[in-house]
Coordinates of C-alpha atoms and ligand atoms in Angstrom, one line a residue:
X575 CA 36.8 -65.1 48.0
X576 CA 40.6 -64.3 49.5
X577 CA 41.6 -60.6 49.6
X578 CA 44.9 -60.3 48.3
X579 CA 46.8 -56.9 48.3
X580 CA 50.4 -57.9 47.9
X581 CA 49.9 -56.6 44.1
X582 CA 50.1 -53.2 44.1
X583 CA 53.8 -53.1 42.6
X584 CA 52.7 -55.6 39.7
X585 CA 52.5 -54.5 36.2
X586 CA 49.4 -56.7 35.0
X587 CA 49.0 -57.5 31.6
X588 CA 45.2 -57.8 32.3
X589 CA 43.1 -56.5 34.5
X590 CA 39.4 -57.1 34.9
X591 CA 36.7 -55.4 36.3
X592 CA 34.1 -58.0 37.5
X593 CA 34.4 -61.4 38.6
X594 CA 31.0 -62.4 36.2
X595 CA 31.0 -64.9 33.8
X596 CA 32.7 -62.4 31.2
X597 CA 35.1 -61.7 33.9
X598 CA 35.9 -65.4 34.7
X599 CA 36.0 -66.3 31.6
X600 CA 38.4 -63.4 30.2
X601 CA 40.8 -64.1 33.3
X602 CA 40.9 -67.6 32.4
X603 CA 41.2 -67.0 28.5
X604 CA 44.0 -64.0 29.0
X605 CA 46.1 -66.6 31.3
X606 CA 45.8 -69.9 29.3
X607 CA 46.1 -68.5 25.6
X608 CA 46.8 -72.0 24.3
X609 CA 48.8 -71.6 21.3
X610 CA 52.5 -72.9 20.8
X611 CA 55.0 -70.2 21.6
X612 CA 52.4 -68.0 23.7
X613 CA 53.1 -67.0 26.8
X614 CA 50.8 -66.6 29.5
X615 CA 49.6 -62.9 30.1
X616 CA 49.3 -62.1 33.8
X617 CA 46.3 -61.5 34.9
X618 CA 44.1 -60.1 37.8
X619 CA 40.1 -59.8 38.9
X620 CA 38.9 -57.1 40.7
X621 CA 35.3 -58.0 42.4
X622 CA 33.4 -55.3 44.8
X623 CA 30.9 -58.0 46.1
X624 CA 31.6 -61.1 48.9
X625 CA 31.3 -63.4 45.7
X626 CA 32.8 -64.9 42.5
X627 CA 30.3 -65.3 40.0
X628 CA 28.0 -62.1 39.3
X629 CA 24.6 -62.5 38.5
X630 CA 25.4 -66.0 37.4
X631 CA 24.9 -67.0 41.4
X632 CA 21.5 -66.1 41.2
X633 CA 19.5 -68.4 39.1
X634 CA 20.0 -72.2 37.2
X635 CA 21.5 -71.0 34.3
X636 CA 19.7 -72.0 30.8
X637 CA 22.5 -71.7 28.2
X638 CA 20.6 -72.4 25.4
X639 CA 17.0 -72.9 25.0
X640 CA 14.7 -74.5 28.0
X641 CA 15.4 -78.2 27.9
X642 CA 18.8 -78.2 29.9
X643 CA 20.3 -76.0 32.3
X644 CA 23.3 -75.5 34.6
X645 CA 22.1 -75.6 38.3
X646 CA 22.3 -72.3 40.4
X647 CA 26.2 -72.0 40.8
X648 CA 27.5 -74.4 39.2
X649 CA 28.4 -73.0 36.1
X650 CA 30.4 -70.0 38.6
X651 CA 31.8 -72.6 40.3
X652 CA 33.7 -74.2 37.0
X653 CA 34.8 -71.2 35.9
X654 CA 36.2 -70.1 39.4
X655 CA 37.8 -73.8 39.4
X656 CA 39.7 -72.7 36.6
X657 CA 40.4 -69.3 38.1
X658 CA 42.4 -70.8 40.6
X659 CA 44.1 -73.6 38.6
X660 CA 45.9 -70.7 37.2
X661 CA 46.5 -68.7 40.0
X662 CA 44.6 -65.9 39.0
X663 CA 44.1 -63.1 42.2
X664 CA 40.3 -62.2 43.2
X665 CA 41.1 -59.1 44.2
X666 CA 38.2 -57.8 46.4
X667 CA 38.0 -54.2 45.7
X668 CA 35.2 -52.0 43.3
X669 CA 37.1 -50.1 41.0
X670 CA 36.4 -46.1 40.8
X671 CA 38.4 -45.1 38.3
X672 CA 40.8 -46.3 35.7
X673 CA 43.3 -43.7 34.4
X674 CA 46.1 -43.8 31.8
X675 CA 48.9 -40.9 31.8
X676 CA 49.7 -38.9 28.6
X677 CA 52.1 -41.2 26.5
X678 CA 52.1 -43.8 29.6
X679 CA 52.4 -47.8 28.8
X680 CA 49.7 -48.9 31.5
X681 CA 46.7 -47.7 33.0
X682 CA 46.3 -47.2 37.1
X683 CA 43.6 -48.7 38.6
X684 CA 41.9 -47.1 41.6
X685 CA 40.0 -49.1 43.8
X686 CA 37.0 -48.1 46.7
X687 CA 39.0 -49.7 49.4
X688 CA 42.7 -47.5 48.4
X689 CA 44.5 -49.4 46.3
X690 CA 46.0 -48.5 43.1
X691 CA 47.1 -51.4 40.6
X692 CA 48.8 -51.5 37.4
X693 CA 48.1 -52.6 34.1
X694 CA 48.9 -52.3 30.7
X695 CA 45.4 -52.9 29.2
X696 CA 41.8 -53.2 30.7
X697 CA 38.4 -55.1 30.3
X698 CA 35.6 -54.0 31.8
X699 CA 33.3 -56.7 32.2
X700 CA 31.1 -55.5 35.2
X701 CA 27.6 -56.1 34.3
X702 CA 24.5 -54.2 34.9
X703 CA 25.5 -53.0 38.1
X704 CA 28.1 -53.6 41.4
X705 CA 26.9 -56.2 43.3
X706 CA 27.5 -56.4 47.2
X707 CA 26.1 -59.2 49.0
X708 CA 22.5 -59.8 47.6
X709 CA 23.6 -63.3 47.1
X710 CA 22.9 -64.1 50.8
X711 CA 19.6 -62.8 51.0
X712 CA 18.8 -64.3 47.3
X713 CA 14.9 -65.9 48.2
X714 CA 15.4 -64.9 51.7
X715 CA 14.0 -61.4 51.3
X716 CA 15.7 -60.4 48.0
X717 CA 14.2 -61.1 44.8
X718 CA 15.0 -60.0 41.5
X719 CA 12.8 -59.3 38.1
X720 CA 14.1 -61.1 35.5
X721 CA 11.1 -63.3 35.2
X722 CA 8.3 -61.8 33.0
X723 CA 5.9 -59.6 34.1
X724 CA 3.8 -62.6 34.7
X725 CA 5.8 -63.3 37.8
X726 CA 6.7 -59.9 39.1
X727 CA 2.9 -59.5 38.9
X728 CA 2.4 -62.3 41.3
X729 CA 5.1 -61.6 43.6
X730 CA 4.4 -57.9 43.8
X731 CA 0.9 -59.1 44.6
X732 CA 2.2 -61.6 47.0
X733 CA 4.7 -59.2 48.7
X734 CA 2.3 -56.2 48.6
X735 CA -0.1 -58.3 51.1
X736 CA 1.9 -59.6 53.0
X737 CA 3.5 -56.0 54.3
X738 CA 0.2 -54.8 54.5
X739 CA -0.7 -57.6 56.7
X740 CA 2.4 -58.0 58.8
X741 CA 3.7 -54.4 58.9
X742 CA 6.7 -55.8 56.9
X743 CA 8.6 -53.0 55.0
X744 CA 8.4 -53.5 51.3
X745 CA 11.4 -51.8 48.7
X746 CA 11.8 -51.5 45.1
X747 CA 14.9 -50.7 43.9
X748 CA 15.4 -49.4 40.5
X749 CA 16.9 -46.9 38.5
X750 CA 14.5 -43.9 36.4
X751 CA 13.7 -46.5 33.7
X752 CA 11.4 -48.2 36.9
X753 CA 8.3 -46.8 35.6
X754 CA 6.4 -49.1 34.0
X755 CA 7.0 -51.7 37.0
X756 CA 6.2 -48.7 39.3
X757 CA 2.6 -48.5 37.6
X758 CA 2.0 -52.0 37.8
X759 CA 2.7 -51.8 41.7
X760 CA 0.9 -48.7 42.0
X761 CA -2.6 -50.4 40.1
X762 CA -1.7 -53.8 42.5
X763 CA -2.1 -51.6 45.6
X764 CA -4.9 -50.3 44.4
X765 CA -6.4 -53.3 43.8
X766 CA -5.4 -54.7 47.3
X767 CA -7.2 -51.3 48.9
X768 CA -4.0 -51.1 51.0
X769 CA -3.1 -47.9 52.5
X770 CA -0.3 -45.8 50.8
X771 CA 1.1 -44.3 53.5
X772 CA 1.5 -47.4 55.2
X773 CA 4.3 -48.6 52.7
X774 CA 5.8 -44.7 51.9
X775 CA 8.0 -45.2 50.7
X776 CA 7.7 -48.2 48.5
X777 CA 9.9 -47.1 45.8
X778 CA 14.0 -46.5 46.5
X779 CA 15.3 -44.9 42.9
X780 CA 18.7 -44.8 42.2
X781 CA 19.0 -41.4 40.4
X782 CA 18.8 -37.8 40.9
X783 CA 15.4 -36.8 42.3
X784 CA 15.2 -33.9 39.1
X785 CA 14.9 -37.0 36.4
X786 CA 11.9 -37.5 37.7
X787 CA 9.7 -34.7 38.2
X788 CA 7.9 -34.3 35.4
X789 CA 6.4 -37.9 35.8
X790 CA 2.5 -38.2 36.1
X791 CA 3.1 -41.3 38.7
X792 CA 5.8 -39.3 41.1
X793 CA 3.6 -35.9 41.2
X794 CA 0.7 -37.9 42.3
X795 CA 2.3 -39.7 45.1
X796 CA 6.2 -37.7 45.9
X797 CA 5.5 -40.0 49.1
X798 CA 6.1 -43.2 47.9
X799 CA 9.9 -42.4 46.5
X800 CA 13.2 -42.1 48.3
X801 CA 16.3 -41.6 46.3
X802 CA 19.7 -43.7 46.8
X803 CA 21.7 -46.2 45.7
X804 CA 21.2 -49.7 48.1
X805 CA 25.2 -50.8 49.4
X806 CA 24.4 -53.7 51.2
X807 CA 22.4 -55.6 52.9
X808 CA 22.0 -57.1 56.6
X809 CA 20.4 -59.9 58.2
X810 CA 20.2 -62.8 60.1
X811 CA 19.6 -65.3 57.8
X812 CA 16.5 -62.9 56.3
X813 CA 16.9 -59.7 55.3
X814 CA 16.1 -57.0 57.7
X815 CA 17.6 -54.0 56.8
X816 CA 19.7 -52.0 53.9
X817 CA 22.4 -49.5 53.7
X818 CA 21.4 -46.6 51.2
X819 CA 24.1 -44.5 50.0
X820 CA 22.5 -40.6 49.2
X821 CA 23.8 -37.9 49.2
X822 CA 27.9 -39.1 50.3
X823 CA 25.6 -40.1 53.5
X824 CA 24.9 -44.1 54.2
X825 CA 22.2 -45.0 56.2
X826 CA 20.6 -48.0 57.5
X827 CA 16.6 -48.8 56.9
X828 CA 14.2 -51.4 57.9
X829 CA 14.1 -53.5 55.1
X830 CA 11.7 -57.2 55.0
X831 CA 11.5 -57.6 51.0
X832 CA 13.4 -55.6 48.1
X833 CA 12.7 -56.6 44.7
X834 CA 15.7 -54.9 42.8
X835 CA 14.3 -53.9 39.4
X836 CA 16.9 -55.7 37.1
X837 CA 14.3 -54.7 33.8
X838 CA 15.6 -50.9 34.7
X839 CA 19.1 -51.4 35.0
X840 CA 18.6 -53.2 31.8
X841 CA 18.1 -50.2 30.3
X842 CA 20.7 -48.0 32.0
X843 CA 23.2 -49.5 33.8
X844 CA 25.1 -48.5 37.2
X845 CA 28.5 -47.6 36.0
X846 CA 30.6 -46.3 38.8
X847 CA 33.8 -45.8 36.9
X848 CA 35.6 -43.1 36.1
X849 CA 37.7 -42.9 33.1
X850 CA 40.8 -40.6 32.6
X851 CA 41.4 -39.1 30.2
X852 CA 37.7 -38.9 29.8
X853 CA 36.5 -41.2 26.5
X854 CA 33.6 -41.1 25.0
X855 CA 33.2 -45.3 25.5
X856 CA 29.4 -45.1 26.4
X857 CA 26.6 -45.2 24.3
X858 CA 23.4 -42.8 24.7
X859 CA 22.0 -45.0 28.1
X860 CA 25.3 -45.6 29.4
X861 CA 26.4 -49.0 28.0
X862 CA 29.8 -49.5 26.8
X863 CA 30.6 -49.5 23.0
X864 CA 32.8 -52.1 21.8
X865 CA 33.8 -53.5 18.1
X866 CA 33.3 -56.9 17.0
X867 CA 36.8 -58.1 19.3
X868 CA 35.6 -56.5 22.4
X869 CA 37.5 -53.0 21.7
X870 CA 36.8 -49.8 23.1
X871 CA 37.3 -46.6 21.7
X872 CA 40.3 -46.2 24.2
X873 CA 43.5 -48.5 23.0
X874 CA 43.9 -51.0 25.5
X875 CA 40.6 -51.1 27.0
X876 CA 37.9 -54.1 26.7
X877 CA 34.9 -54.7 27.5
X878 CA 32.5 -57.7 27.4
X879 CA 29.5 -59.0 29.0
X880 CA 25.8 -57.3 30.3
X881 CA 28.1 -53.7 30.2
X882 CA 27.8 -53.5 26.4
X883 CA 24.3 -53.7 26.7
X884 CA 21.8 -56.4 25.4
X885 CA 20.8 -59.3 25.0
X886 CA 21.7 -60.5 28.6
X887 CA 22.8 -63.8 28.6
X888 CA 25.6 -66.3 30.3
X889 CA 26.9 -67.9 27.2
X890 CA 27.3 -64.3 25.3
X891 CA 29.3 -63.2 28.4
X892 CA 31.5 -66.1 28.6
X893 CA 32.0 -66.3 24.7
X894 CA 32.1 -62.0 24.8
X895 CA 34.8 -62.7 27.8
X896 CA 37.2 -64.9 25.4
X897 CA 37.2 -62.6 22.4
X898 CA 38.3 -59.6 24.6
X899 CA 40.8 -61.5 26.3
X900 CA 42.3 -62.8 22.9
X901 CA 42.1 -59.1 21.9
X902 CA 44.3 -58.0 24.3
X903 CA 46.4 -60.4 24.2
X904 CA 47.3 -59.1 21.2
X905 CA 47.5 -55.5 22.2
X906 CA 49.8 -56.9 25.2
X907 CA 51.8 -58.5 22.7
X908 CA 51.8 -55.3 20.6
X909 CA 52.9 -53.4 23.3
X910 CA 55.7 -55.5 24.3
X911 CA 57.0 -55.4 20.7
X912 CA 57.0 -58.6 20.0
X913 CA 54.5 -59.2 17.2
X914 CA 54.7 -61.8 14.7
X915 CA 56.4 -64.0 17.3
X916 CA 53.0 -65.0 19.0
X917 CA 49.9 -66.5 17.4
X918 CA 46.5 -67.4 18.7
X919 CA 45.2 -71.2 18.2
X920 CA 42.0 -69.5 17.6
X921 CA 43.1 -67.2 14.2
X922 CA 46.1 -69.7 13.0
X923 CA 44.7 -72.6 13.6
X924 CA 45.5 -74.3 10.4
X925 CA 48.7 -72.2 9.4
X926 CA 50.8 -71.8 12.3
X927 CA 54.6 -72.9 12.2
X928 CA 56.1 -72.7 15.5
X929 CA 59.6 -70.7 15.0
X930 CA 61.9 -73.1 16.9
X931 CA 63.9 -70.1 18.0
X932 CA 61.1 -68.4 19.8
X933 CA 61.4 -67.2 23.0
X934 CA 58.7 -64.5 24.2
X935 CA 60.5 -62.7 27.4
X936 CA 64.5 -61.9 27.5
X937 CA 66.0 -61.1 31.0
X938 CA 67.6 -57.6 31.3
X939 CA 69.8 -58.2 34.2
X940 CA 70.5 -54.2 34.3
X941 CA 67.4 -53.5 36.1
X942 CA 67.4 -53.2 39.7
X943 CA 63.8 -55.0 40.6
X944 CA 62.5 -57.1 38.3
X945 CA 58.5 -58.1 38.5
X946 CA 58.4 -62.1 37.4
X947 CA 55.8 -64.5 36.4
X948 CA 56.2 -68.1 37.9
X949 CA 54.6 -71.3 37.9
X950 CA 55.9 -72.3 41.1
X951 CA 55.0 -76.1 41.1
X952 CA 57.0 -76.9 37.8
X953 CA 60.0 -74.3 39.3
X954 CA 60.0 -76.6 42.4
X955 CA 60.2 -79.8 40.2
X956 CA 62.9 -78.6 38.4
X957 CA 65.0 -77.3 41.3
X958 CA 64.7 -80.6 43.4
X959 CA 65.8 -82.8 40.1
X960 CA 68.9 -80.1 39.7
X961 CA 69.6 -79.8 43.2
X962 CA 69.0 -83.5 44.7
X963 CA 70.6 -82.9 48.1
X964 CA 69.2 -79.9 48.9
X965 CA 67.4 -80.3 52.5
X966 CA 63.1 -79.2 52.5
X967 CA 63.6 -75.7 54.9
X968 CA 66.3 -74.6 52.3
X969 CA 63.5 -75.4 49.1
X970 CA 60.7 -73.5 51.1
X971 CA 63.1 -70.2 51.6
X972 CA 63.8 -70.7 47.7
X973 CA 59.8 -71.0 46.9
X974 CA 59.7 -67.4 48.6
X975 CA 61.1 -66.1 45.8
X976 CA 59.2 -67.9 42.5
X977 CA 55.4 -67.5 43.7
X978 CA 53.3 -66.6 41.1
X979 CA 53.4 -62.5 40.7
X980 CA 56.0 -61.1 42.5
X981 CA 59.0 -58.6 42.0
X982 CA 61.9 -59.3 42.6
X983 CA 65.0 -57.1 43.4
X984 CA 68.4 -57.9 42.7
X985 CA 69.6 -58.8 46.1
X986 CA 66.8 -61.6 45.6
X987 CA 68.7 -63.0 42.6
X988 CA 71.8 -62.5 44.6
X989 CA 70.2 -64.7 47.5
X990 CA 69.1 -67.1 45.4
X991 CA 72.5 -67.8 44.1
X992 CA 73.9 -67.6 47.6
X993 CA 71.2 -70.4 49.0
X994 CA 71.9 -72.5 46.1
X995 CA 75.5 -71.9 46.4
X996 CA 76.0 -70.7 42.7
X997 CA 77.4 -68.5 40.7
X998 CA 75.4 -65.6 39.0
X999 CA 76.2 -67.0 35.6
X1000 CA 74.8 -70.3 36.5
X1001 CA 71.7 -69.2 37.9
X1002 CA 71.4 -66.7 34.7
X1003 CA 71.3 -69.8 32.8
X1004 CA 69.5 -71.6 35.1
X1005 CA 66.7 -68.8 34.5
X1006 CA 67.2 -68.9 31.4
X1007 CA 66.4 -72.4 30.9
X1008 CA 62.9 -72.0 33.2
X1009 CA 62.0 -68.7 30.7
X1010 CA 62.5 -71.7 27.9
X1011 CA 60.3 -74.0 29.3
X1012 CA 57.7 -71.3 29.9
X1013 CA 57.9 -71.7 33.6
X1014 CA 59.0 -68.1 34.4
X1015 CA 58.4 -64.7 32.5
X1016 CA 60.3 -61.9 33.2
X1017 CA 59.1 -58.2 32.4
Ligands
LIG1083 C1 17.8 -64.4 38.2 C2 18.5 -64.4 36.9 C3 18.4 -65.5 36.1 C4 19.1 -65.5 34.9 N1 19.0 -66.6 34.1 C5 19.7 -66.7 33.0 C6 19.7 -67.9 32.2 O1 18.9 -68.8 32.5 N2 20.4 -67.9 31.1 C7 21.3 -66.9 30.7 O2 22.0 -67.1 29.7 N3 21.4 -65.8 31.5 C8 20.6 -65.6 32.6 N4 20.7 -64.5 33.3 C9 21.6 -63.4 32.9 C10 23.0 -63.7 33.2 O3 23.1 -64.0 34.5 C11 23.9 -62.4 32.9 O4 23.7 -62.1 31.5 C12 25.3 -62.7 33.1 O5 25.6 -63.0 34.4 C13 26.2 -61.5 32.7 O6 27.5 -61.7 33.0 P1 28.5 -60.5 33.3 O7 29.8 -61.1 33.7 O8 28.5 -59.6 32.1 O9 27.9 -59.6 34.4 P2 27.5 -60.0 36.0 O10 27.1 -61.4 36.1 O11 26.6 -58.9 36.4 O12 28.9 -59.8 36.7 C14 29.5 -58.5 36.9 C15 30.3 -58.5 38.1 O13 31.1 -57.3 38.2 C16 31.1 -56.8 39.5 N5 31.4 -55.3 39.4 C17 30.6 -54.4 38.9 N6 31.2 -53.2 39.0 C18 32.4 -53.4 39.6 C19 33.5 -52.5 40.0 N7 33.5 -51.2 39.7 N8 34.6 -53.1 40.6 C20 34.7 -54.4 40.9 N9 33.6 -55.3 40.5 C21 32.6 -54.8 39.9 C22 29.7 -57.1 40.0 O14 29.7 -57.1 41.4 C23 29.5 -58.5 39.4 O15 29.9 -59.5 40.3 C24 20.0 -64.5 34.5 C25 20.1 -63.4 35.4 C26 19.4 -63.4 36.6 C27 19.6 -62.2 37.6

């Protein structure tokens, strides 16, 4: 996944948080409205982990019932295919906070790694929890319990044993809702007649120490919990250790086997984001509350996907995904005050009359810098059919200036007249004509 950071002066129509199906799908819905007369929104993905794809990466993906599925990745892999046929920026940063100033147009974005972007609406569509880089150690040492108990039976069995036996070091992560799977481990060691304090401690718990207390299971055996929150993993090849994040403090353990306890997140998911002005968005457990179109209590912001809560599935995130890119497109429209001059395919299908005198973005030369919209390939075609002689080194210094985000000042304009060697009118009009044919939006 590339890191770009040459956005931080865009004003995004869209930003996501999560590069998950919902995510994917959003971006690719948000850029590709298909409708006569709409214009593309800009849009960016913000993704804290070393992969595109979320939870998605994990497992063949059913979408229905059990007779077909989509083998593991491939179904991430189509929908990142489409993420770069349109250009869309991975950005690889986990986003902290998301902030909106009194009477402000767009929201600032806040990332872990110090950047800030801009946007003028939002959809969250980060899953059950940040993901790092599991993914690598996926059946090398890091399993997950989605399976039925059946099978987390078994393999807590099997994994049990086998760090008994080979003085491997055991880990289940989880959040407070890890209880009932903590109980089942606790009745399979005793089964096994393995020693406790051999695998202390057995359970990592991401939450504050206090929820806990008044459990029967953690006053009978305080030695089998740690408290933290796992950041990443290492290994060569296998897994062999974790960083745990307690405290403000990271620290590296021994690690042979985690079984992250996706059943608990299920039930209250890692969130990290903080919202300003703070919104009451979340429901009791922590999940997101949206309306049917993927709204949020605050304008502007979306959500979609395993962050509003159950039933967790890959075709309710990608279909979740569309509806809250549709929705704000039409805030993003809203905003820009240009409603009833765009239409979505999917709510005029039968109706819609394209006004023959539509066009979506005017130019306001009186701004100093400008942010534009390109789609470079079709700019280039355009520029080498209206400007036949001009030699290749000249047409790469021009493609500087139409990439697909970028702002430009008006000394650019100024050069680009110059190196085509015309006037400001004409290249006005020459601008004008590649707004017409939807091949350049200008803020
Ligand atoms: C092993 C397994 C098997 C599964 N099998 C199936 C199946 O067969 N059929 C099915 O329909 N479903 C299945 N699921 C469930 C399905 O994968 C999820 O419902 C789906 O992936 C949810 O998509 P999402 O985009 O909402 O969230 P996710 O896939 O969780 O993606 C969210 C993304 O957001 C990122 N993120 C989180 N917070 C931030 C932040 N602050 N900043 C930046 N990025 C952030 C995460 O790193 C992650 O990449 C399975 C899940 C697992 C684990």
């Amino acid at each position: 996944m590339p890191v770009r950071n040459d956005f931080i002066n865009f004003t995004f129509d869209t930003a996501i948080i999560g590069a998950g199906p919902a995510g994917l799908s959003a971006a690719v819905r948000a850029r590709f409205v298909k409708s006569r007369g709409a214009f593309p929104m800009s849009a960016a993905v913000f993704e804290c982990s070393e992969t595109a794809g979320g939870l998605a990466n994990f497992g063949g993906t059913k979408i229905t019932g059990p007779s077909f599925h989509l083998e593991r990745g491939e179904l991430t892999a189509r929908l990142i295919k489409d993420v770069k046929l349109f250009d869309i920026p991975i950005i690889k940063d986990r986003i902290v906070k998301i902030k909106k100033a009194a009477g402000g147009s767009h929201f600032t974005l806040s990332g872990a790694g110090g950047g800030n972007y801009r946007s003028r609406s939002v959809i969250i569509a980060s899953g059950m929890r940040p993901l790092s880089n599991e993914i690598q150690f996926f059946g090398n040492g890091v399993e997950i319990t989605y399976m039925g108990y059946d099978f987390i039976n078994k393999m807590i069995s099997g994994f049990i044993g086998d760090a008994a036996r080979n003085d491997k070091k055991f880990i289940i992560y989880g959040n407070k809702y890890s209880m009932n799977l903590i109980n089942l481990v606790i009745s399979a060691v005793n089964c096994l007649k393995t020693d406790f304090d051999k695998m202390s401690p057995l359970f990592l718990i991401d939450a504050d120490e206090k929820e806990l207390t008044n459990d029967k299971t953690f006053k009978k055996y305080p030695f089998l919990f740690a408290f933290g929150k796992i950041v990443k993993f290492y290994g060569n090849g296998r897994l062999e250790k974790i960083a745990v994040e307690s405290g403000g403090r990271v620290s590296c353990e021994k690690a042979d086997r985690v079984l992250i306890d996706y059943n608990s997140f299920e039930l209250a998911p890692d969130f990290g984001v903080k919202i300003y002005p703070a919104a009451d968005i979340f429901d009791k457990t922590g999940f997101v509350k949206i309306s049917a179109s993927g709204a949020t209590k605050i304008k502007g912001v979306f959500a979609a996907g395993d962050i509003t809560g159950p039933y967790y599935s890959v075709s309710r995130a990608v279909a979740a995904g569309i509806t809250a890119a549709f929705s704000a497109y039409e805030y993003v429209m809203r905003l820009k005050k240009r409603s009833g001059g765009y239409s979505l395919f999917a709510y005029k299908a039968r109706n819609f009359i394209p006004d023959t005198g539509y066009r979506e973005i005017d130019i306001d030369s009186s701004r100093d810098e400008t942010p534009v919209l390109s789609k470079p390939a079709k700019i280039k075609k355009i520029l080498r059919a209206k400007f036949p002689d001009a030699p290749g080194p000249l047409m790469d210094k021009l493609m500087v200036y139409f990439v697909q985000y970028k702002i430009l000042a008006k000394k650019d304009f100024e050069e680009i007249s110059k190196l085509l060697n015309i006037s400001f009118i004409e290249l006005n009009d020459l601008i004008a004509f590649m707004i017409d044919e939807k091949l350049l939006g200008i803020e």
